[in-house]
PDB file of C-alpha atoms and ligand atoms in Angstrom:
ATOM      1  CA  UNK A 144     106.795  13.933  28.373  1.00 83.00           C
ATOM      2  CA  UNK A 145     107.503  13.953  32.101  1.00 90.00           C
ATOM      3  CA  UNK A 146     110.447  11.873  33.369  1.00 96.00           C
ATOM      4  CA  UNK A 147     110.050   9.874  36.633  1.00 98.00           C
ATOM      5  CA  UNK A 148     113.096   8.586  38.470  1.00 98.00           C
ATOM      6  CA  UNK A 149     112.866   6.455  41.592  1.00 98.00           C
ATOM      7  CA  UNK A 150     115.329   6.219  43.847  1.00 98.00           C
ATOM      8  CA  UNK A 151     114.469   3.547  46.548  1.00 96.00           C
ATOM      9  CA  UNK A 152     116.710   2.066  50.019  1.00 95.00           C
ATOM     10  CA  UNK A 153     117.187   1.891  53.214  1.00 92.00           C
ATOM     11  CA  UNK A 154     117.386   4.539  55.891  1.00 84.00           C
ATOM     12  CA  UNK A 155     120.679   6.675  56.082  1.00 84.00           C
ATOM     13  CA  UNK A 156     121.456   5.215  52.439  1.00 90.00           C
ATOM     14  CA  UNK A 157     122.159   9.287  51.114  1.00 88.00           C
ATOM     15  CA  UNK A 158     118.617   9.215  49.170  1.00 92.00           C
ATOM     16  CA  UNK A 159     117.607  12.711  50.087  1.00 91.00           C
ATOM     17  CA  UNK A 160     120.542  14.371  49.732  1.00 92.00           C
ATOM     18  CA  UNK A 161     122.384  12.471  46.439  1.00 96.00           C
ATOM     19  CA  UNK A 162     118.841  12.724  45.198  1.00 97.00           C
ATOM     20  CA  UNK A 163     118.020  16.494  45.908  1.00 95.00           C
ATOM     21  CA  UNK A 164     121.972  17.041  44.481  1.00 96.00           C
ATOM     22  CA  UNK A 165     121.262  14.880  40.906  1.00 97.00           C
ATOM     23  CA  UNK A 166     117.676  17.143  40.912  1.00 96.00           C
ATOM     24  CA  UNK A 167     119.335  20.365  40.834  1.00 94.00           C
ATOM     25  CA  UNK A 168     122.103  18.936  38.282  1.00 96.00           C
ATOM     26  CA  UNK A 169     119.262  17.231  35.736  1.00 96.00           C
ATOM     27  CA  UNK A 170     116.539  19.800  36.203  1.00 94.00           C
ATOM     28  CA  UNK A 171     114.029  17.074  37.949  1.00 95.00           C
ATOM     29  CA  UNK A 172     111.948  17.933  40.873  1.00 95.00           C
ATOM     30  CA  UNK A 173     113.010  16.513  44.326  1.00 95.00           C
ATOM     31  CA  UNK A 174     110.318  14.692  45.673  1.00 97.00           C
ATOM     32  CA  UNK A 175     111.050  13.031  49.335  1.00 96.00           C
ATOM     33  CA  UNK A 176     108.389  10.471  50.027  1.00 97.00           C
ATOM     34  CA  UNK A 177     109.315   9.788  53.473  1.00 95.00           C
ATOM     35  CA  UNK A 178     108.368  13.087  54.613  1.00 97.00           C
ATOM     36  CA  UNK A 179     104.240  11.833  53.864  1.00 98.00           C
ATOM     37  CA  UNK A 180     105.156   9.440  56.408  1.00 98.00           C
ATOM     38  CA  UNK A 181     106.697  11.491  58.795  1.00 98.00           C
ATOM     39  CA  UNK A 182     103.827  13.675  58.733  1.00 98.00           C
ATOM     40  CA  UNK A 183     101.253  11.258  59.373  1.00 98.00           C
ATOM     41  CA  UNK A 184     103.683   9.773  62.155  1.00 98.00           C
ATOM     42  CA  UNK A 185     104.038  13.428  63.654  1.00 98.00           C
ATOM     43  CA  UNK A 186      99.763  13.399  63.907  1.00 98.00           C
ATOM     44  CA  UNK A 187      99.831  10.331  65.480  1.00 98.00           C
ATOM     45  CA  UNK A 188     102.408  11.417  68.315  1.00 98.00           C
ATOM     46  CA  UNK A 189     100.457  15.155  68.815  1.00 98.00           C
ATOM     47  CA  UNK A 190      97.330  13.301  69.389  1.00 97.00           C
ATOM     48  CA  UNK A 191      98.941  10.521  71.444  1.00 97.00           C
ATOM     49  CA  UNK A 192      98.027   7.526  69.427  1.00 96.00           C
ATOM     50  CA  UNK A 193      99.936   4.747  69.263  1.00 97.00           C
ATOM     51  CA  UNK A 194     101.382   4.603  64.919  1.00 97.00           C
ATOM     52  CA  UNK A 195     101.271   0.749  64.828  1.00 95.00           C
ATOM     53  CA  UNK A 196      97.057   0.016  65.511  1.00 97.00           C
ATOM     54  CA  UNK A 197      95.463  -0.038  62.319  1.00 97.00           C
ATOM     55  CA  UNK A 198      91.997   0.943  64.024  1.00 97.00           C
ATOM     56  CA  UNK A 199      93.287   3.979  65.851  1.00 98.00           C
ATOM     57  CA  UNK A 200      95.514   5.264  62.678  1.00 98.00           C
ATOM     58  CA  UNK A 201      92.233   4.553  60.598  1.00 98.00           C
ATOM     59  CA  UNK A 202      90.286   7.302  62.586  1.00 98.00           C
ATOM     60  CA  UNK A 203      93.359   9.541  62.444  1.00 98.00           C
ATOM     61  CA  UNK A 204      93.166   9.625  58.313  1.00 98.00           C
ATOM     62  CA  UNK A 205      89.963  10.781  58.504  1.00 97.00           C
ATOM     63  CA  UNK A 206      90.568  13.428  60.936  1.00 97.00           C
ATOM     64  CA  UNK A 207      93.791  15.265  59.265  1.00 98.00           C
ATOM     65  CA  UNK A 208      95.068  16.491  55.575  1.00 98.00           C
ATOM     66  CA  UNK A 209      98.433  15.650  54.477  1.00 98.00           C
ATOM     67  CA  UNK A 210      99.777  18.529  51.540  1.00 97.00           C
ATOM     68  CA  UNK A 211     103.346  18.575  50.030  1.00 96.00           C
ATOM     69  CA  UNK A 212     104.043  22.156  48.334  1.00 94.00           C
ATOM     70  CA  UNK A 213     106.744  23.255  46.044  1.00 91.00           C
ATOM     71  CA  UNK A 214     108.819  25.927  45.700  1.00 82.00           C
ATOM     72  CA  UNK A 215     111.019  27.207  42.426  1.00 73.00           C
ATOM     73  CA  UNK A 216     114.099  26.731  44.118  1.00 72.00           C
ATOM     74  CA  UNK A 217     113.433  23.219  44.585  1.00 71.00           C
ATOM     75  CA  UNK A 218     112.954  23.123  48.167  1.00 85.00           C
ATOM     76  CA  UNK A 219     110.265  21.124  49.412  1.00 92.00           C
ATOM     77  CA  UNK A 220     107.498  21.621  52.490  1.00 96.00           C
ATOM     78  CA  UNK A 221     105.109  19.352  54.275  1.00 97.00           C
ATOM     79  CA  UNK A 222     101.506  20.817  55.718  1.00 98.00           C
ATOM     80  CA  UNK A 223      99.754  19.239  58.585  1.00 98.00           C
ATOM     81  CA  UNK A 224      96.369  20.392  58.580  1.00 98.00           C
ATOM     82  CA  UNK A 225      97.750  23.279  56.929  1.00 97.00           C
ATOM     83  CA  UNK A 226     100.553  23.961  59.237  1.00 97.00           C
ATOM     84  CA  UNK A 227     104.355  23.893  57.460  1.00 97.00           C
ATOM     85  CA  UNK A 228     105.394  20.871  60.031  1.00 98.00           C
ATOM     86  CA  UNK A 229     108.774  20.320  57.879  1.00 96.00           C
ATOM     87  CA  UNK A 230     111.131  20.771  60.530  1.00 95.00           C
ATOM     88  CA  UNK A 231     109.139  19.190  63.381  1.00 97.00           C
ATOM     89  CA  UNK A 232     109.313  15.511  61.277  1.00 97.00           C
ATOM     90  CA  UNK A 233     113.163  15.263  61.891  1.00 91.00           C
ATOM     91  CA  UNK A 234     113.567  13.706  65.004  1.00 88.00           C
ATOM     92  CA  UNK A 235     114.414   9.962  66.617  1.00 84.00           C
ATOM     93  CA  UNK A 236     110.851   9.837  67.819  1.00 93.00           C
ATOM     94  CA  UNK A 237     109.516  10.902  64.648  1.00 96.00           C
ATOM     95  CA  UNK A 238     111.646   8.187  62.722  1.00 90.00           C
ATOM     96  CA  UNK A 239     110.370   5.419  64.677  1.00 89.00           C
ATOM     97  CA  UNK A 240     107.015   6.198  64.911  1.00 96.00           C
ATOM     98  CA  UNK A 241     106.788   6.935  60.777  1.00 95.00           C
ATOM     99  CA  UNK A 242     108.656   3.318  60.567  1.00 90.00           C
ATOM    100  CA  UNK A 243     105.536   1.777  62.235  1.00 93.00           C
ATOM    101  CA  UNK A 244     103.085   3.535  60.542  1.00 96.00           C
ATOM    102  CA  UNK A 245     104.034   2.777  57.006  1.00 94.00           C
ATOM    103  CA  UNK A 246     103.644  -0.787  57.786  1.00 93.00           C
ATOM    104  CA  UNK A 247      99.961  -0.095  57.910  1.00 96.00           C
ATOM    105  CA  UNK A 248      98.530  -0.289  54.544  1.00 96.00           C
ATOM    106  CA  UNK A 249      96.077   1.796  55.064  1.00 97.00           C
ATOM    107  CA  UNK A 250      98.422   4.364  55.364  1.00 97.00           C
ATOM    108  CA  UNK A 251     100.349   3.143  52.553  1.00 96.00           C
ATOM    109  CA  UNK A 252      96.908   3.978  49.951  1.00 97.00           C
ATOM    110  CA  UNK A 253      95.951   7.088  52.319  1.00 97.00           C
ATOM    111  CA  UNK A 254      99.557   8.589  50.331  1.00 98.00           C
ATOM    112  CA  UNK A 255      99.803   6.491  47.475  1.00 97.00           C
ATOM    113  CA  UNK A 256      97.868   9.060  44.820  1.00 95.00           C
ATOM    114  CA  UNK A 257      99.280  12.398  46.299  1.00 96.00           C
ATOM    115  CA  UNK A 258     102.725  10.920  45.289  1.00 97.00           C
ATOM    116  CA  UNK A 259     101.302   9.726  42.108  1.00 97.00           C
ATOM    117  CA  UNK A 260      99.457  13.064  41.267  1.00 95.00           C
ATOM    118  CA  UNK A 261     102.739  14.911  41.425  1.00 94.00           C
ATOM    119  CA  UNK A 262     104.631  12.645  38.986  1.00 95.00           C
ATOM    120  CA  UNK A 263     101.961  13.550  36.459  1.00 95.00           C
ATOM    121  CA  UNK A 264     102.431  16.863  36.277  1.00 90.00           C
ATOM    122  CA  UNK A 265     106.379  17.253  36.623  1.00 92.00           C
ATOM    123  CA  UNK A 266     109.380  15.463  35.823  1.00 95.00           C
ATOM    124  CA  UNK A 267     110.360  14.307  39.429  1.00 97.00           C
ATOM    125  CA  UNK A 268     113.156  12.354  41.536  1.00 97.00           C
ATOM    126  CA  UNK A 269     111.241  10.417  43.937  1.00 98.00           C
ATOM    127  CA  UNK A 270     112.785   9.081  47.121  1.00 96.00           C
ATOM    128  CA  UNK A 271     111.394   6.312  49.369  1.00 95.00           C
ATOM    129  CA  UNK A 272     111.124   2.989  49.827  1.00 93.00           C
ATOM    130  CA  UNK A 273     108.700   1.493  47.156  1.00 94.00           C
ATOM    131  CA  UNK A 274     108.380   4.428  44.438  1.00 97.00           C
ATOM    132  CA  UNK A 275     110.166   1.853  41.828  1.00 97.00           C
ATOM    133  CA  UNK A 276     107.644  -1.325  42.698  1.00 95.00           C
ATOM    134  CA  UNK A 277     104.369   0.224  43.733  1.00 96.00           C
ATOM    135  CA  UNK A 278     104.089   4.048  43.186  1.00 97.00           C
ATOM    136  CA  UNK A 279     105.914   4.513  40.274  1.00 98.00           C
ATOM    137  CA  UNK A 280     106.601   1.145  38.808  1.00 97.00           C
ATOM    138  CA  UNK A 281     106.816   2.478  35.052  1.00 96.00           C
ATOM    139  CA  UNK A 282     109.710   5.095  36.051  1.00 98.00           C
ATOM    140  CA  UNK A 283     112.144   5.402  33.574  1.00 97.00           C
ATOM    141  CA  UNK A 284     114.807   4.593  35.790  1.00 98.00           C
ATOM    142  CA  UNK A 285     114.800   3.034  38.859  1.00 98.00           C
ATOM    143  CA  UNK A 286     117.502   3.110  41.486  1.00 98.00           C
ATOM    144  CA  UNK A 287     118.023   1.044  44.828  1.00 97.00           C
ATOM    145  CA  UNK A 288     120.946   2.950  46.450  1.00 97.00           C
ATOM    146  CA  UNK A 289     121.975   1.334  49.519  1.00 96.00           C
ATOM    147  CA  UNK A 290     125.436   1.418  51.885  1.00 96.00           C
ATOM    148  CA  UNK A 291     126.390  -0.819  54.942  1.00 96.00           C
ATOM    149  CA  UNK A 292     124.562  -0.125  58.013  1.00 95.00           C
ATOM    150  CA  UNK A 293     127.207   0.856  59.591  1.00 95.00           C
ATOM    151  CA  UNK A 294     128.172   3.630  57.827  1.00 94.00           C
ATOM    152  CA  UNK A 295     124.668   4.633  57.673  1.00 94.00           C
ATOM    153  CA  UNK A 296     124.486   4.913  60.878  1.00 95.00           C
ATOM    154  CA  UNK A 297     127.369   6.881  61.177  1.00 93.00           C
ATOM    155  CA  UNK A 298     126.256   9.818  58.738  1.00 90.00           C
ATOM    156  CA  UNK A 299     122.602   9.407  60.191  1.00 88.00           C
ATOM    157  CA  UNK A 300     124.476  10.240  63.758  1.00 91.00           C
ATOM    158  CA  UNK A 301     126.415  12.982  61.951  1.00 91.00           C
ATOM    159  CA  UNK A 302     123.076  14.690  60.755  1.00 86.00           C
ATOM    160  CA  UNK A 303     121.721  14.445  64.241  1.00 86.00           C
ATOM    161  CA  UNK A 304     124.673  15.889  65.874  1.00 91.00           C
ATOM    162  CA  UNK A 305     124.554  18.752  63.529  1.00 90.00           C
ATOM    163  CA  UNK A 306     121.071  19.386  64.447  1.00 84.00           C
ATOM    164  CA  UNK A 307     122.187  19.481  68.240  1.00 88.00           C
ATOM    165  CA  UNK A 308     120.375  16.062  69.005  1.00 83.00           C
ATOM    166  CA  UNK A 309     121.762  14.052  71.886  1.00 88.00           C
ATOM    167  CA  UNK A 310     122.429  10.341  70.638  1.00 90.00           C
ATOM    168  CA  UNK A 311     125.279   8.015  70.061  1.00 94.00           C
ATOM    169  CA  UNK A 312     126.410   6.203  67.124  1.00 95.00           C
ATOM    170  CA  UNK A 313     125.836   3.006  68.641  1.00 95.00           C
ATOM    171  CA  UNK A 314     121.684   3.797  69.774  1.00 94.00           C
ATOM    172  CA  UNK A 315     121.584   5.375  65.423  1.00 92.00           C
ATOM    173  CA  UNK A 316     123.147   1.909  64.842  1.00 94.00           C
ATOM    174  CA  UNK A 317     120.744  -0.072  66.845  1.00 94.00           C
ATOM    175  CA  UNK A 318     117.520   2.009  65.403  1.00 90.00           C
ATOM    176  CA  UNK A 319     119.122   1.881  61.677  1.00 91.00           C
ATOM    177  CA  UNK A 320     119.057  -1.717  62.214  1.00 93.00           C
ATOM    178  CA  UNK A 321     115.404  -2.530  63.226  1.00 90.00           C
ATOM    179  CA  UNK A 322     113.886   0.298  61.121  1.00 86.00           C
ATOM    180  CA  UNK A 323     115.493  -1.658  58.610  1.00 90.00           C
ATOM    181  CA  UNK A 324     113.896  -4.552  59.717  1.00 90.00           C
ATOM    182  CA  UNK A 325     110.684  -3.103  59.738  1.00 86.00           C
ATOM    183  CA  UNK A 326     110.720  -1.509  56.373  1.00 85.00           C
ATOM    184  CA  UNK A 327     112.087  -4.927  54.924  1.00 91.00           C
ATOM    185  CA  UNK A 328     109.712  -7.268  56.388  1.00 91.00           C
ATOM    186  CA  UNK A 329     106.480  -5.402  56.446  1.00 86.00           C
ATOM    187  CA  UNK A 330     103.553  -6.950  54.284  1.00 88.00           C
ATOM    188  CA  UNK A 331     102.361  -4.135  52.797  1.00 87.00           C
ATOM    189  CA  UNK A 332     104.822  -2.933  49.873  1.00 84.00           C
ATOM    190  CA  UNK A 333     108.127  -4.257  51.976  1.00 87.00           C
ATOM    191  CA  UNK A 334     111.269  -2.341  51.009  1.00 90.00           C
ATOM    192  CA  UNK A 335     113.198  -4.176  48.340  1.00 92.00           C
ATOM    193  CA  UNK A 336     114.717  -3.449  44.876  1.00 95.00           C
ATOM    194  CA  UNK A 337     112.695  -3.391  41.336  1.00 95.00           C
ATOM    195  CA  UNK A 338     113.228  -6.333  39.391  1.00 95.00           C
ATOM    196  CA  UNK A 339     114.523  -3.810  37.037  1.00 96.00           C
ATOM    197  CA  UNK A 340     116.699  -1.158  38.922  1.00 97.00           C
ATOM    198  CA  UNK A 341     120.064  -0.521  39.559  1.00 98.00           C
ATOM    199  CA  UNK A 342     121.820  -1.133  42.522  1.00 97.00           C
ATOM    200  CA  UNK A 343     124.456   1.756  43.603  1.00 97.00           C
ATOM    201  CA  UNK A 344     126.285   0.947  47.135  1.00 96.00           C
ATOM    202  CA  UNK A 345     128.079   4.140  48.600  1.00 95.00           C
ATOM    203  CA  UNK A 346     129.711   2.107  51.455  1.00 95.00           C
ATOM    204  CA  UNK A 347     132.881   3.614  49.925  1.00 93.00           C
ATOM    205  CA  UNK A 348     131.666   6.489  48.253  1.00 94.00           C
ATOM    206  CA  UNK A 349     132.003  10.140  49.088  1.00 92.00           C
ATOM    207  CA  UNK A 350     128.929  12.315  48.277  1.00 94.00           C
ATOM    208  CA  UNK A 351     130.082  13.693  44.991  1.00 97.00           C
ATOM    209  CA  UNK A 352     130.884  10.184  44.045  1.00 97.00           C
ATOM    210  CA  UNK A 353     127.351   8.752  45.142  1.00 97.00           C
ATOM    211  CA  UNK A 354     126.097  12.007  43.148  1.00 98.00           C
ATOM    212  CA  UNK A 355     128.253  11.314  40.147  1.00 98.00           C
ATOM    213  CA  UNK A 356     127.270   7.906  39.814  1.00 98.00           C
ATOM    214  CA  UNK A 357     123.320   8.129  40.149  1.00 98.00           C
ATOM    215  CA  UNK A 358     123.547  10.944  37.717  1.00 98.00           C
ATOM    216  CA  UNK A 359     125.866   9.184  35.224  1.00 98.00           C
ATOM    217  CA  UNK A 360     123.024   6.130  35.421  1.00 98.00           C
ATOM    218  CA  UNK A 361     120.055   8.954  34.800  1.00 98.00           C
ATOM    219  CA  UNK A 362     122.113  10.528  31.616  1.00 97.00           C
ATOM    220  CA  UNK A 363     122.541   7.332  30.389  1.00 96.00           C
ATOM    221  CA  UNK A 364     118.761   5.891  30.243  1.00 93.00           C
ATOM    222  CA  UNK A 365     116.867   9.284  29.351  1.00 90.00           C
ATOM    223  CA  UNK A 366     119.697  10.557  26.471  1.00 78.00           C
TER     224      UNK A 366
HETATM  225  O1   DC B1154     113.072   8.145  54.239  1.00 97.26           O
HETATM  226  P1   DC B1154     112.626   8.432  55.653  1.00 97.26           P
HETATM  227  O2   DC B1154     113.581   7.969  56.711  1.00 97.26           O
HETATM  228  O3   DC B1154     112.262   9.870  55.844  1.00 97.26           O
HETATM  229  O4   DC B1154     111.262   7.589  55.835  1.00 97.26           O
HETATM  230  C1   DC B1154     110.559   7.518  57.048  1.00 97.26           C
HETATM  231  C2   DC B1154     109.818   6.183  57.132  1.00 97.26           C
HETATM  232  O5   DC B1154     108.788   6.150  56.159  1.00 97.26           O
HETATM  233  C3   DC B1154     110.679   4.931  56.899  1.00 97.26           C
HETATM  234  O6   DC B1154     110.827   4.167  58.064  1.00 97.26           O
HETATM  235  C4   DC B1154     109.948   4.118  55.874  1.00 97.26           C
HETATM  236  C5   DC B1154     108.752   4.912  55.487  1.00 97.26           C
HETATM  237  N1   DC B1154     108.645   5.137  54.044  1.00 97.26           N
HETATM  238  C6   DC B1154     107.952   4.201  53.322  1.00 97.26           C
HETATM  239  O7   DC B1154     107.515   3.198  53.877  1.00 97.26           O
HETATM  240  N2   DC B1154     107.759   4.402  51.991  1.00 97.26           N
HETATM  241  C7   DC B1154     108.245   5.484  51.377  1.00 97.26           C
HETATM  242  N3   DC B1154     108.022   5.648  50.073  1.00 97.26           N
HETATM  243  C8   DC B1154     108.989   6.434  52.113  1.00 97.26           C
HETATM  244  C9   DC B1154     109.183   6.222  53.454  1.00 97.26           C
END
């Protein structure tokens, strides 16, 4: 039988990386949701259109082909019309623009049976926003992992640095803060917990805590 987790929250919460961590520890494929998004959001920007009108995104779907390949190792790519685009879908601009476009629900079912189809298959670790209500909602366990925003902001910035992007932690504050407005308050599958998941805040957690802690909740519901 194939196990599904779900790991849903906010941006900068430590998804991808506590979830790609508790993966390699409990032999379940990493699956990064936002990525789909980030792709369609990257499309959008190459062609110029703008990622929040429905009619212009609408003719974009039918234009493109979103893929999402594995590898053993567990590492994870994205294809735009074929092309690997995986590092291109890391930037600001990329962020805000997949924030609008998600809101768009026909976006939202344009994705919504590629993520299924690879759940079927393979016991997975899914990370987004609405894998535990909507794309996954009977996942054996659902998380909602979740940290103040200021301290999201402050790894987000981190990250960026890292990656040599010019920003301050006050602008990563400012966008944390109305992407998280715009993922909350969208219609179309809003972010917000499962009725039935478990809420893990790593405000004061290191990552090998944050790890420790979603794996200890895994072990516990699939033993
Ligand atoms: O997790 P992320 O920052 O890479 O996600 C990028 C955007 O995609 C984010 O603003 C919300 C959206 N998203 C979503 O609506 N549903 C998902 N399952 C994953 C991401």
């Amino acid at each position: 039988m194939c196990i599904a987790v779900a790991i849903d929250g906010p941006a900068g919460a430590g998804k991808s990386s506590v979830a790609k961590a508790v993966g390699k520890q409990l032999g379940l494929m990493y699956v990064d949701t936002g990525a789909l998004y980030r792709t369609v959001a990257l499309a959008a920007l190459k062609k110029g259109i703008d990622a929040s009108s429905k009619a212009e995104v609408e003719i974009l779907l039918k234009e493109i082909s979103v893929e999402m390949d594995f590898s053993e190792n567990g590492g994870q790519v994205v294809l735009l019309n074929g092309e690997d685009v995986s590092g291109l879908i890391r930037t600001q601009q990329v962020s805000m623009a997949a924030s609008d476009i998600s809101a768009l629900p026909v976006v939202r079912e344009y994705l919504l049976d590629l993520q299924r189809n690879i759940a079927k298959t393979k016991s997975v670790i899914m990370d987004g926003r609405d894998i535990g209500t909507v794309v996954l909602p009977n996942a054996q366990v659902k998380i909602f992992l979740t940290a103040s925003p200021e301290s999201r902001a402050e790894r987000r910035y981190k990250e960026l640095a890292e990656k040599g992007e010019k920003t301050t932690v006050k602008d990563v504050l400012r966008e944390v803060i109305k992407r998280d407005y715009n993922d909350t308050n969208r219609k179309a599958a809003p972010l917000r917990p499962a009725e039935d998941s478990v809420l893990v805040d790593t405000t004061n957690m290191n990552f090998d805590e944050s790890v420790e802690a979603v794996a200890k909740i895994i072990r516990e519901r699939i033993s």
